[in-house]
Short mmCIF file of C-alpha atoms in Angstrom, two decimals:
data_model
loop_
_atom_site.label_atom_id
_atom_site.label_comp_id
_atom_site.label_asym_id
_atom_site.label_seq_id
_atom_site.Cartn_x
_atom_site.Cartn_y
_atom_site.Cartn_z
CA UNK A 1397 14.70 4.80 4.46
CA UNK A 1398 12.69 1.74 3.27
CA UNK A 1399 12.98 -1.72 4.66
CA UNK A 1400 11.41 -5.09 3.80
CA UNK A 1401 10.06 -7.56 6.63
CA UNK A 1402 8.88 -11.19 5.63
CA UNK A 1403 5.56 -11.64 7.85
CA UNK A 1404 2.93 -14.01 8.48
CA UNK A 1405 -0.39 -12.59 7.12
CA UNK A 1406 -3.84 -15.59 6.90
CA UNK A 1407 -5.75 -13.49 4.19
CA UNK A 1408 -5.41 -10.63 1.46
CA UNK A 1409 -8.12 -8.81 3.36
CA UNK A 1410 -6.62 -8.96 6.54
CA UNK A 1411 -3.40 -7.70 4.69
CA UNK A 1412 -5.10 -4.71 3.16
CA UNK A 1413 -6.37 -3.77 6.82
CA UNK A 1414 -3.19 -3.94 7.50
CA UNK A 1415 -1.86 -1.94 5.03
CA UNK A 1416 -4.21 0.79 5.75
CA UNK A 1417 -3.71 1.05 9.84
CA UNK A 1418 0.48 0.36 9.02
CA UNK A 1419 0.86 3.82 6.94
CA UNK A 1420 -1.14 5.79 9.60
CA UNK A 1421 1.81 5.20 12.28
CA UNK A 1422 3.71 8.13 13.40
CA UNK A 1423 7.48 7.95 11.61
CA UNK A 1424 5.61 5.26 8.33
CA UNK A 1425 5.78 7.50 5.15
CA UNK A 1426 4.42 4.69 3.19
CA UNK A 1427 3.35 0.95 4.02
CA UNK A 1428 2.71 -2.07 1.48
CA UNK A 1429 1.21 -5.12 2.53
CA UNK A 1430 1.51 -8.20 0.24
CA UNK A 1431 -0.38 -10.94 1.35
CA UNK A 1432 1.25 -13.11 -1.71
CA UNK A 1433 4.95 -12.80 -1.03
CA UNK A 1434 3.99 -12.70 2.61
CA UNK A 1435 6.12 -9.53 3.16
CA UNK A 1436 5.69 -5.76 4.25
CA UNK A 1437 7.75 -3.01 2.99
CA UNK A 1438 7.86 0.60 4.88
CA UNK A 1439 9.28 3.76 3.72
CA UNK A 1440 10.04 5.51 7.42
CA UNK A 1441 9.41 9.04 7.93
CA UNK A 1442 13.35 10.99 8.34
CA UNK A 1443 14.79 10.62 11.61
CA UNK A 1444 12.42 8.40 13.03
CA UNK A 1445 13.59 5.23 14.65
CA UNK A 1446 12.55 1.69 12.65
CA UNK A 1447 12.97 -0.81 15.18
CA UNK A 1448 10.73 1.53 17.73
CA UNK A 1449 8.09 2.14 14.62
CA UNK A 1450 8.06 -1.50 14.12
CA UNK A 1451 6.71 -2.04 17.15
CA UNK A 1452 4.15 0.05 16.85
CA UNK A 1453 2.78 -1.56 13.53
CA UNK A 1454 2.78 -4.90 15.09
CA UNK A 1455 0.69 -3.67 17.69
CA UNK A 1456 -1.54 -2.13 14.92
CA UNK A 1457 -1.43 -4.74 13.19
CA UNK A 1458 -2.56 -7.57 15.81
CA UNK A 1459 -6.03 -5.30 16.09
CA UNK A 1460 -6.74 -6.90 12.78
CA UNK A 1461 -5.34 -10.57 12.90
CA UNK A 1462 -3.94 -11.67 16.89
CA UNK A 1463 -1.83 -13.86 15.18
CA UNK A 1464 0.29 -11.44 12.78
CA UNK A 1465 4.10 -11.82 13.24
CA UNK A 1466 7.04 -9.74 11.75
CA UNK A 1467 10.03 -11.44 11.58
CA UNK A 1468 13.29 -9.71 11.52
CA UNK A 1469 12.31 -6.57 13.15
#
C-alpha cells in the first residue's frame, strides 16, 4: 500500500536525511521525501500497520530536523 502525507520539511538536505532514515523503518518498502511539494510518500511493507509505522518515521525523522511534522497521519 502507498500513501501520501503533506509535511513540513525547512531544507532539501534535511529532506534527503530524511528520506534515507524513513525507508530503513521496519514495515517502509520505499520512502520519498520531496522537500518542493512539501510531501512524503511511503510504499508500506504487506501487513504492516501505517498509522503505527508513521509513528515511527516521525520519530526518525525529528533526529534530523526537531521541528518536522506529518500531517494527516
Amino acid at each position: 500500500m502507498k500513501k501520501t502525507y503533506k509535511i513540513e520539511v525547512d531544507c532539501a538536505n534535511c529532506a534527503a536525511k530524511m528520506e534515507q532514515v524513513a525507508s530503513q523503518i521496519s514495515g517502509v518498502e520505499k520512502a520519498t521525501v520531496s522537500y518542493m511539494t512539501q510531501k512524503i510518500q511511503v510504499t508500506f511493507a504487506e501487513g504492516a500497520e501505517p498509522h503505527a509505522v508513521m509513528q515511527e518515521v516521525l520519530k526518525a525523522c525529528k533526529k534530523v530536523e526537531d521541528d518536522f511534522e506529518i500531517y494527516d497521519i
